[in-house]
mmCIF file of C-alpha atoms and ligand atoms in Angstrom:
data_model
loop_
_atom_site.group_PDB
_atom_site.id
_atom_site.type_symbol
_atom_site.label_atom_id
_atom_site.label_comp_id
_atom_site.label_asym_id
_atom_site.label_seq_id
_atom_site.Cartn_x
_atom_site.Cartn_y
_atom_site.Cartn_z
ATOM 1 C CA UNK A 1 -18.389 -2.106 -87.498
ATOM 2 C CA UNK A 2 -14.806 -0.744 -88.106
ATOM 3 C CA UNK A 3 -11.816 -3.325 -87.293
ATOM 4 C CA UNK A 4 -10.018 -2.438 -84.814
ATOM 5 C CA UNK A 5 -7.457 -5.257 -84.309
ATOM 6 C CA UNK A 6 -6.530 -9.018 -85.354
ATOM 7 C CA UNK A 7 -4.431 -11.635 -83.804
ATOM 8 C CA UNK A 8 -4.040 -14.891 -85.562
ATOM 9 C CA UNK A 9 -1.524 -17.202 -83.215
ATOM 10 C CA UNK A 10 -0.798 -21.405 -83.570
ATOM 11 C CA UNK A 11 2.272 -23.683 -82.937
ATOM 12 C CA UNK A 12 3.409 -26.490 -85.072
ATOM 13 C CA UNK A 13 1.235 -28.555 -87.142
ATOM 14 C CA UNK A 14 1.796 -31.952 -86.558
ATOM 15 C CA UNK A 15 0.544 -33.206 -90.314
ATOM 16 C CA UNK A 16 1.768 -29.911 -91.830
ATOM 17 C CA UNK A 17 1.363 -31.427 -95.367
ATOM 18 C CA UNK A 18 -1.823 -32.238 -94.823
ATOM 19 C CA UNK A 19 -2.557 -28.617 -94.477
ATOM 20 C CA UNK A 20 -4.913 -27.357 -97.263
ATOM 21 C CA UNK A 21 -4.141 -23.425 -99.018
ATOM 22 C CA UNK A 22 -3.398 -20.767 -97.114
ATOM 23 C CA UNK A 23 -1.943 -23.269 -94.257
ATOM 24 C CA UNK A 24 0.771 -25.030 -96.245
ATOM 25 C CA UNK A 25 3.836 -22.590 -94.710
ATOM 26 C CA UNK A 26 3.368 -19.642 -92.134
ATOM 27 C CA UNK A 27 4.775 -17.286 -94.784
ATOM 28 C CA UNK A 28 1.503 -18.496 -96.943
ATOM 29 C CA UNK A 29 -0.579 -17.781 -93.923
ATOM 30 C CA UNK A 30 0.889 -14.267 -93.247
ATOM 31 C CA UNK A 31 0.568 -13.502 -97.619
ATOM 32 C CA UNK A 32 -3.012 -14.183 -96.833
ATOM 33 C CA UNK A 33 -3.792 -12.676 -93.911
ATOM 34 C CA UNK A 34 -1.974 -9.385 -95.276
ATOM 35 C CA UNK A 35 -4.394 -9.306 -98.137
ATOM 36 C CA UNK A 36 -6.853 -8.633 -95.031
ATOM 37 C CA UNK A 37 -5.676 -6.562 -92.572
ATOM 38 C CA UNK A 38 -2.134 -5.325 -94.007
ATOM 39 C CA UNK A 39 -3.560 -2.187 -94.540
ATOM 40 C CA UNK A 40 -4.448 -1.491 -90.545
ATOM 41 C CA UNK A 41 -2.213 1.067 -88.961
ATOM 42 C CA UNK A 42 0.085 -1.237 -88.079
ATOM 43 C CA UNK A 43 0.406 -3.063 -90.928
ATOM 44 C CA UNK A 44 1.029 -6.996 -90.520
ATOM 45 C CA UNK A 45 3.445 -7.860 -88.119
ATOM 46 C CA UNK A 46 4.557 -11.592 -88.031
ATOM 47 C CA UNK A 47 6.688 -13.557 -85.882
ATOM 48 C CA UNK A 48 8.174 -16.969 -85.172
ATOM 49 C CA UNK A 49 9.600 -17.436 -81.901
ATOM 50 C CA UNK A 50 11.120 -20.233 -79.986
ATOM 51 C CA UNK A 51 14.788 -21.801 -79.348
ATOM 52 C CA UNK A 52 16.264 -22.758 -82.823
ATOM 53 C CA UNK A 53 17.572 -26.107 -81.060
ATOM 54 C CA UNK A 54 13.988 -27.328 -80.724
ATOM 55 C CA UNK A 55 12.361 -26.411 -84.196
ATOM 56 C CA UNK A 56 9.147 -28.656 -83.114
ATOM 57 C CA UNK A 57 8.150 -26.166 -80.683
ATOM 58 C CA UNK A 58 7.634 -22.619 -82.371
ATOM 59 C CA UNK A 59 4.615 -20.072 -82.155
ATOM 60 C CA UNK A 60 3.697 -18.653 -84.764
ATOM 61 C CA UNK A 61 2.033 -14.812 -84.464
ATOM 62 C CA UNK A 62 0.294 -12.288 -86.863
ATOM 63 C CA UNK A 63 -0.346 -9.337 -85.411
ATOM 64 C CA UNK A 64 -2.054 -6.030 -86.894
ATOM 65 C CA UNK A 65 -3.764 -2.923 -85.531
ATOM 66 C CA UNK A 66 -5.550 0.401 -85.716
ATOM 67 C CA UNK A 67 -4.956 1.845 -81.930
ATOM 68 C CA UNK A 68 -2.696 0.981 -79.028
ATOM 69 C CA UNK A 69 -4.778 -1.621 -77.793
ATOM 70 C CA UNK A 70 -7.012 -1.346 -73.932
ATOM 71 C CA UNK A 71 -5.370 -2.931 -70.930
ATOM 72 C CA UNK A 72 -6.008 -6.800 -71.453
ATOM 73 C CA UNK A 73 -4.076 -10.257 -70.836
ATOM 74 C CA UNK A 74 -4.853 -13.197 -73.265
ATOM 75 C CA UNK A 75 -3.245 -16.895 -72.270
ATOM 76 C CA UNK A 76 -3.023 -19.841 -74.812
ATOM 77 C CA UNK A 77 -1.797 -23.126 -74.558
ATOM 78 C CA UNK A 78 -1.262 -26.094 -76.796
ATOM 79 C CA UNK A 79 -0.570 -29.406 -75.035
ATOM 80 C CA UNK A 80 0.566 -32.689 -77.063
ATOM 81 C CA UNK A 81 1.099 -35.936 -75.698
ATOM 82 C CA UNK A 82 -2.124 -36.367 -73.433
ATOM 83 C CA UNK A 83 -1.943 -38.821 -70.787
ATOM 84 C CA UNK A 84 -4.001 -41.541 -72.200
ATOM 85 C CA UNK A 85 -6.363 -42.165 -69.253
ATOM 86 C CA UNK A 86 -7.258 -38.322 -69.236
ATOM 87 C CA UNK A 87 -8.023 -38.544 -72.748
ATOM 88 C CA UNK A 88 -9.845 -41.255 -72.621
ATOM 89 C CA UNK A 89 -12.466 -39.148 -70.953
ATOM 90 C CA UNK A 90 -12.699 -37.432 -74.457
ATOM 91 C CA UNK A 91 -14.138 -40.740 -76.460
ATOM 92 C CA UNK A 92 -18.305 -40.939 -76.597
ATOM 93 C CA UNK A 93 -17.679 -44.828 -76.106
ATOM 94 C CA UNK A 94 -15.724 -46.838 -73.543
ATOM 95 C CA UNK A 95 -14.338 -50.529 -73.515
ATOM 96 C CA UNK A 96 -17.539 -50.934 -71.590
ATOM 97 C CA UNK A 97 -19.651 -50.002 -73.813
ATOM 98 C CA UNK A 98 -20.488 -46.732 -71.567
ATOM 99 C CA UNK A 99 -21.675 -43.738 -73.578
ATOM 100 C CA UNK A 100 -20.669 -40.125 -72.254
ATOM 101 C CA UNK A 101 -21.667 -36.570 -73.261
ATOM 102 C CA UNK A 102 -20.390 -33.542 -73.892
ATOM 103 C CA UNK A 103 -21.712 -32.640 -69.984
ATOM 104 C CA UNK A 104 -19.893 -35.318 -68.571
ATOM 105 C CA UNK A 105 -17.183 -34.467 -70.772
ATOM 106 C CA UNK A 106 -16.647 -31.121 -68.907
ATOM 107 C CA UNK A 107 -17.263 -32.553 -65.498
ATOM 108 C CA UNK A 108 -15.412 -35.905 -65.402
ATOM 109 C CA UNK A 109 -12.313 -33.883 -66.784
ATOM 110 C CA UNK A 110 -11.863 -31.428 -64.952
ATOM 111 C CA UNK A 111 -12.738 -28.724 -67.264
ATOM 112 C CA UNK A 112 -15.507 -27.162 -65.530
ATOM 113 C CA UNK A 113 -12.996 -26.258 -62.378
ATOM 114 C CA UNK A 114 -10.723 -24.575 -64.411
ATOM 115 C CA UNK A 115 -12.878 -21.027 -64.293
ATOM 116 C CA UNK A 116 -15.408 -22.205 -62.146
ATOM 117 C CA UNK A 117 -17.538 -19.263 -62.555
ATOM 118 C CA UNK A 118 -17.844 -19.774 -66.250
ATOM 119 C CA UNK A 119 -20.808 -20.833 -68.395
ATOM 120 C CA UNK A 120 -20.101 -23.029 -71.046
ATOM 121 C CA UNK A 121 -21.038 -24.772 -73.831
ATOM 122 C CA UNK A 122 -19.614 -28.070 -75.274
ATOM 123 C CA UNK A 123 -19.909 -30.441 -77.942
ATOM 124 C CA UNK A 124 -18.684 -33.882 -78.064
ATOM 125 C CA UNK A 125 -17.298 -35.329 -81.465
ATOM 126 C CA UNK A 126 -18.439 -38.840 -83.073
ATOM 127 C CA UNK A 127 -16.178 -41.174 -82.142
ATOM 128 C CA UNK A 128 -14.032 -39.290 -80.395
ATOM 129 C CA UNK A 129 -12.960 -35.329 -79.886
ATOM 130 C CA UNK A 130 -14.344 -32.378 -77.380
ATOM 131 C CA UNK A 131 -14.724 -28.460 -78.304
ATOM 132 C CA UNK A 132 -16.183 -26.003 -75.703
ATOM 133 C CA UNK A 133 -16.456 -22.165 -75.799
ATOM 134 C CA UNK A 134 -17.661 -20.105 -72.537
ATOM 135 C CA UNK A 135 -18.289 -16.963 -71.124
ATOM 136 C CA UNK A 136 -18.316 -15.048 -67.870
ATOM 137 C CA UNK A 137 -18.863 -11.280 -67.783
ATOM 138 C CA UNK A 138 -15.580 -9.989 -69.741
ATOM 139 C CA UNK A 139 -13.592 -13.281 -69.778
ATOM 140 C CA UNK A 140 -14.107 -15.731 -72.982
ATOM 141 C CA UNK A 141 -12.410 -19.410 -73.030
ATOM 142 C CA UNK A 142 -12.424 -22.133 -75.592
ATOM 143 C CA UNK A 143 -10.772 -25.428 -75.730
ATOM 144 C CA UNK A 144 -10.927 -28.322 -78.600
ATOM 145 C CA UNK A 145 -9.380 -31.689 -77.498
ATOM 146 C CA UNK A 146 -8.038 -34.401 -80.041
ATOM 147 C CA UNK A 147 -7.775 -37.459 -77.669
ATOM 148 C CA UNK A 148 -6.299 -39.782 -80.586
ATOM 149 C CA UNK A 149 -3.139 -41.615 -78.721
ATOM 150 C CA UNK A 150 -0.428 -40.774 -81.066
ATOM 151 C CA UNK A 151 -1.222 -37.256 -82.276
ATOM 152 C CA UNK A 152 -3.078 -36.421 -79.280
ATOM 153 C CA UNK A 153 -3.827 -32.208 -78.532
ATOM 154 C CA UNK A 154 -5.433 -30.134 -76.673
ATOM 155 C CA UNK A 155 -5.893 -26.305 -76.975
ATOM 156 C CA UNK A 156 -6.950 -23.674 -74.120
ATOM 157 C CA UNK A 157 -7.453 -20.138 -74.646
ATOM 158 C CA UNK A 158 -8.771 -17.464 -72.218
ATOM 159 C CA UNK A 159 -9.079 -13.558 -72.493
ATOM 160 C CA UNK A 160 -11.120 -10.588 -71.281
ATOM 161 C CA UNK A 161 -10.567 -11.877 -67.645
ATOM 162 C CA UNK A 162 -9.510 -9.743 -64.375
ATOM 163 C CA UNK A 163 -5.825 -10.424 -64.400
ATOM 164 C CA UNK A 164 -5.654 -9.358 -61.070
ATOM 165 C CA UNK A 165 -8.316 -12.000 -59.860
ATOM 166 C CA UNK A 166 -6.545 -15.384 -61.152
ATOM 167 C CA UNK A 167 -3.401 -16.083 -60.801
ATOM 168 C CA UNK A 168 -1.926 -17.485 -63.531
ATOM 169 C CA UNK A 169 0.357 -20.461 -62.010
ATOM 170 C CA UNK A 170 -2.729 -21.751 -60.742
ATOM 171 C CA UNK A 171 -4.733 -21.422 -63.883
ATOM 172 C CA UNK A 172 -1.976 -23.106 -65.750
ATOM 173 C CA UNK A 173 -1.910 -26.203 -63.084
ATOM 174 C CA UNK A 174 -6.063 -26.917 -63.233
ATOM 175 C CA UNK A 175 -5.499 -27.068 -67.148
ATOM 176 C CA UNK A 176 -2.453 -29.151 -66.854
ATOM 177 C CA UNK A 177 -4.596 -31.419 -63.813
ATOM 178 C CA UNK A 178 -7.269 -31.754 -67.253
ATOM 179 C CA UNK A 179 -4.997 -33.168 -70.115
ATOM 180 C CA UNK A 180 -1.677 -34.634 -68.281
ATOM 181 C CA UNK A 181 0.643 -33.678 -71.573
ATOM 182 C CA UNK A 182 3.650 -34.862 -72.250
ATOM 183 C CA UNK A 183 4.430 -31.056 -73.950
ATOM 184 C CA UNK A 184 3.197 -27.920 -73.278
ATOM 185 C CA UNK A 185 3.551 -24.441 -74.527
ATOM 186 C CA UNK A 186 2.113 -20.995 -72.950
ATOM 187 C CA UNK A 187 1.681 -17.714 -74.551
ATOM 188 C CA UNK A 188 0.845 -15.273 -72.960
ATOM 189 C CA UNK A 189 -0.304 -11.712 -74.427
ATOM 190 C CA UNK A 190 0.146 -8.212 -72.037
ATOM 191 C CA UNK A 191 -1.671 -5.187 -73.470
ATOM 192 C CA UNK A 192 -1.752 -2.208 -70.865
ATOM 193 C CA UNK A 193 1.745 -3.043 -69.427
ATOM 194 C CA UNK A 194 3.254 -5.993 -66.920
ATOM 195 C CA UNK A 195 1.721 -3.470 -63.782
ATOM 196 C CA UNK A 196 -1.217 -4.206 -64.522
ATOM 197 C CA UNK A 197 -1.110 -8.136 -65.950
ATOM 198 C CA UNK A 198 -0.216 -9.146 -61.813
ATOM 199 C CA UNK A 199 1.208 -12.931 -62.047
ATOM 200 C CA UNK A 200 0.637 -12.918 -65.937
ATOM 201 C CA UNK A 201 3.766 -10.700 -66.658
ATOM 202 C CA UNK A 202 6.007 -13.112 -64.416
ATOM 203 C CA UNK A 203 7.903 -16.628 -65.824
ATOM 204 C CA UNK A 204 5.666 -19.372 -65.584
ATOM 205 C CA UNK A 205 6.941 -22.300 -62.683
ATOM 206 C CA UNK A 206 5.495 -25.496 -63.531
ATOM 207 C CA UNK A 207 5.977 -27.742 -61.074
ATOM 208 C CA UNK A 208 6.802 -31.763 -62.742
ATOM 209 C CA UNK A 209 7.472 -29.381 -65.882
ATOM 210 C CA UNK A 210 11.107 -28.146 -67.407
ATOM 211 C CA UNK A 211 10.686 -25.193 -69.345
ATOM 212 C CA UNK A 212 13.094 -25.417 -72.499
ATOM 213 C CA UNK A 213 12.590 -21.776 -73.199
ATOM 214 C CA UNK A 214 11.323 -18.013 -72.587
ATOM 215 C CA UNK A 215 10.730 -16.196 -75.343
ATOM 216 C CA UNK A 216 9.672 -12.308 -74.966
ATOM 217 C CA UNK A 217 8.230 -9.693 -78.101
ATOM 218 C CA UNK A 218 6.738 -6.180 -77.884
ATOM 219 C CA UNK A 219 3.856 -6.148 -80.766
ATOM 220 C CA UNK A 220 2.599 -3.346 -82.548
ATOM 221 C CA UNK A 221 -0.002 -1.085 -80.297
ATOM 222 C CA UNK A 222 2.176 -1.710 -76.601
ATOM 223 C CA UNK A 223 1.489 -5.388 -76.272
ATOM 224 C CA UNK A 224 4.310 -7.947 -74.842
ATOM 225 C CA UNK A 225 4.073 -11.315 -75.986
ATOM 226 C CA UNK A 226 5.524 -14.097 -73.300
ATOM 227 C CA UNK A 227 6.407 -17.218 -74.704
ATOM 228 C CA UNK A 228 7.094 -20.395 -72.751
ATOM 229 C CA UNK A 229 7.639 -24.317 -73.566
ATOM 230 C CA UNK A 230 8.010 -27.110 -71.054
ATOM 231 C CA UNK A 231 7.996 -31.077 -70.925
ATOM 232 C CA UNK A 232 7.679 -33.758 -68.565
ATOM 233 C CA UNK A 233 10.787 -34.865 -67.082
ATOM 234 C CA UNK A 234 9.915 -38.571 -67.164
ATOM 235 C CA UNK A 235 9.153 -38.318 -71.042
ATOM 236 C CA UNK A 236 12.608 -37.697 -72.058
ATOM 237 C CA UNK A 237 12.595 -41.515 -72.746
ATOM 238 C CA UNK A 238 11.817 -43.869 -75.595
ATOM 239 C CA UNK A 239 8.256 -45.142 -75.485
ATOM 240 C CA UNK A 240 6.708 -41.320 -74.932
ATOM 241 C CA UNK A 241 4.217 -39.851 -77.097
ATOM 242 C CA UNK A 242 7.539 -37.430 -77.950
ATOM 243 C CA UNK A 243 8.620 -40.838 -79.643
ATOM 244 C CA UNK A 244 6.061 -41.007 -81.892
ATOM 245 C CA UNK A 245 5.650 -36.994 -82.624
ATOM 246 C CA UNK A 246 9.493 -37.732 -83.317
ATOM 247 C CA UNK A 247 8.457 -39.843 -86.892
ATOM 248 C CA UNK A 248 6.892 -36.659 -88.411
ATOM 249 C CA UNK A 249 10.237 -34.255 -87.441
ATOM 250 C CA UNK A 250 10.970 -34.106 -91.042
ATOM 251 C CA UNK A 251 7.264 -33.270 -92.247
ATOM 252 C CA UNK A 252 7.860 -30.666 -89.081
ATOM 253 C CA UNK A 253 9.593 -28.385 -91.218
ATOM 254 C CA UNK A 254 7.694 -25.552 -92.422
ATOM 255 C CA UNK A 255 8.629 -22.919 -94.200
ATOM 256 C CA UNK A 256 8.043 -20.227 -92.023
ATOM 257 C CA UNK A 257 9.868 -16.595 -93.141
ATOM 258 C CA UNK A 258 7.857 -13.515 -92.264
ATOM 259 C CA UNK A 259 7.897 -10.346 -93.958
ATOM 260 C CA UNK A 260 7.156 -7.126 -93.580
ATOM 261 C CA UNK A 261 8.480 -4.114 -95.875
ATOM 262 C CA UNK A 262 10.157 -7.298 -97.751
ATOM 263 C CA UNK A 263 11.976 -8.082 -94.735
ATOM 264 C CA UNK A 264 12.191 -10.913 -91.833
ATOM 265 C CA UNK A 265 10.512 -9.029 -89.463
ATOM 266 C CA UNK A 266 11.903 -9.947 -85.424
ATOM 267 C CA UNK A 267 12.419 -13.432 -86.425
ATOM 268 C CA UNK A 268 13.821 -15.100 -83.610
ATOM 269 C CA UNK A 269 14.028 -19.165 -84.637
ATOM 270 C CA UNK A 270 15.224 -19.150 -88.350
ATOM 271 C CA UNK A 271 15.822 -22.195 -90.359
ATOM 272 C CA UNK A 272 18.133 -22.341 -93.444
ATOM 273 C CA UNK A 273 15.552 -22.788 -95.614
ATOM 274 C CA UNK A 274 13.772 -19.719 -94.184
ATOM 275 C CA UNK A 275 16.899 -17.728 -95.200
ATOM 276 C CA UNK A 276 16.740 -19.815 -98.663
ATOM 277 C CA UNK A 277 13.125 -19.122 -99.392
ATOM 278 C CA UNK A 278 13.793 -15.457 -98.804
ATOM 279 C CA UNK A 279 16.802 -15.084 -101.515
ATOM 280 C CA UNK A 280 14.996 -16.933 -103.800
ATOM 281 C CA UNK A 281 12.428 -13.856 -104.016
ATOM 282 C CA UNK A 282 9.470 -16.348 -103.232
ATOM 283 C CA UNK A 283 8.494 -13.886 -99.813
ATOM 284 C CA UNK A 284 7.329 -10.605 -101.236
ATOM 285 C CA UNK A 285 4.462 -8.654 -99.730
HETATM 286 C C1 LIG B 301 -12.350 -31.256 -81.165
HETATM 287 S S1 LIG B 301 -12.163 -31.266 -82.878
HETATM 288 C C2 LIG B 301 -11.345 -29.739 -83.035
HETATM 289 C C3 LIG B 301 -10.626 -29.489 -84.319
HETATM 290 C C4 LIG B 301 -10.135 -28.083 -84.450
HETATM 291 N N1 LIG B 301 -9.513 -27.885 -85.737
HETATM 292 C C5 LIG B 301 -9.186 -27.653 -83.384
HETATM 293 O O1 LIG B 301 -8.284 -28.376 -82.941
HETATM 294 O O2 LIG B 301 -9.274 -26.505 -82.957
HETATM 295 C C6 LIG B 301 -10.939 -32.485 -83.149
HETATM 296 C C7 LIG B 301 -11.338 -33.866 -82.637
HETATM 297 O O3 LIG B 301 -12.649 -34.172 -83.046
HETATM 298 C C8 LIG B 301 -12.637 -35.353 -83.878
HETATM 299 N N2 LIG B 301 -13.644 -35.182 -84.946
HETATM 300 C C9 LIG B 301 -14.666 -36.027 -85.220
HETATM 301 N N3 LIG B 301 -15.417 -35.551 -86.230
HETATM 302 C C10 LIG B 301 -14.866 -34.372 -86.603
HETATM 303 C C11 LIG B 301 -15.184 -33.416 -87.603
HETATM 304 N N4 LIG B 301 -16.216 -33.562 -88.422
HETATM 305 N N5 LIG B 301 -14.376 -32.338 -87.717
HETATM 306 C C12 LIG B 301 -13.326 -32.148 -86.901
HETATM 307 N N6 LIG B 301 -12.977 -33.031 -85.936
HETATM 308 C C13 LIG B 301 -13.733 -34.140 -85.796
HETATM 309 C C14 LIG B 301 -11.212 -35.498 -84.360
HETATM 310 O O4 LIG B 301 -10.916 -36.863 -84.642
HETATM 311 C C15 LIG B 301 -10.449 -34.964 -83.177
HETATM 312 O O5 LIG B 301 -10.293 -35.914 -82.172
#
């Protein structure tokens, strides 16, 4: 089967030098990704977007392809800080002693309202953790929850859906309603044009939520990435999980300086060590 396209998106790792090879920087993760797909149409495109004031919260996106790409919407959305209670739903064992599966898992969070419609499979983690992938005609979804207080995550992903069928605002709010984060980022990807994407092409209003920043990139093949970050207003205090994210800000840092024909290509949150790495000849395709 010829390759058509590839999209490899993340946003900060929060033990980035725990990372094994080709994770340790984004710049590793785009030489290695090139020695792929670099030679699609498109070539490698990579980006780093976010607000340079707030250098915890950047997404990361490689990006290559053979042909414009068919009409299509993609969301993504990383959530730190999960209210505790909510994630508690995510350990096999409870104070109790109660044990819960992966089916209860889906039910007693939440989860299996998001897309109602979908079928899905899950698997719960020993002690703790919760990864599910489903389907429904078109549409794909996956989410992997780390309910650890401290570094808690969780991940959502859909694509393939009818854009014009869910709305995207209240997509957004029965994930949110699942994990209670502290943090959130969406990304949303538009192939086919903002016509045809309905709510997905539109900024993102998230109720309890401030969004620190709107991000928007054209990719390769006439796709439109739309990047958005919020937090909770009541966890702009001491004590929040934000607090103790805040104790790894230094090991936050990554080195992340995109090429492409030897050149930063549309980066839009640039650190000085980015511009460092990049005179010091160590970012060459
Ligand atoms: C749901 S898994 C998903 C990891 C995956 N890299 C992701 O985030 O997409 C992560 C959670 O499962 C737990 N876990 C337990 N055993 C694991 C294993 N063998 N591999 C990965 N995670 C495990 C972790 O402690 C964590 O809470």
């Amino acid at each position: 089967m010829p390759l058509a396209a590839v999209k490899y998106s993340r946003g900060m790792f929060i033990f980035p030098s725990a990372q094994p090879a080709p994770h340790r920087s984004f710049s590793e993760e785009v030489a290695a990704l090139n020695r792929y797909f670099g030679g699609l149409k498109s070539g490698g495109n990579a980006y780093v977007i976010g607000d340079p004031a707030r250098p915890g919260q950047k997404w990361h996106i490689y990006y290559a392809t053979e042909y414009p790409e068919q009409p299509m919407v993609n969301l993504e959305m990383c959530m730190t800080g999960l209210d505790k209670k909510k994630a508690s739903v995510f350990f096999k064992t409870s104070a109790d002693g109660h044990t819960t599966c992966a089916k209860e898992m889906t039910q007693l969070s939440g989860i299996s309202e998001i897309i109602p419609e979908m079928e899905i499979c899950d698997f719960d983690f020993e002690p703790c953790g919760y990864s599910m992938n489903a389907i429904h005609d078109s549409a794909f979804s996956t989410i992997h929850v780390t309910p650890e207080d401290g570094f808690s995550y969780a991940s959502y992903e859909v694509m393939g859906f009818d854009a014009t069928a869910l709305a995207y605002g209240d997509l957004v709010k029965r994930v949110l309603r699942c994990f209670g984060p502290s943090e959130f980022s969406v990304a949303v990807t538009i192939f086919g044009g903002r016509g045809q994407a309905a709510t997905w092409g539109k900024k993102l209003d998230a109720d309890v939520y401030d969004c620190n920043n709107m991000v928007e990139q054209e990719l390769p093949g006439g796709g439109l990435l739309i990047y958005q970050s919020f937090s909770a207003a009541e966890y702009a205090v001491v004590g929040s999980p934000k607090s103790v994210l805040h104790c790894f800000e230094r090991e936050n840092m990554e080195n992340a300086a995109p090429v492409k024909d030897g050149k930063l290509a549309n980066l839009l949150c640039w650190e000085e060590e980015d511009a460092m790495e990049e005179k010091d000849g160590v970012l060459v395709e």
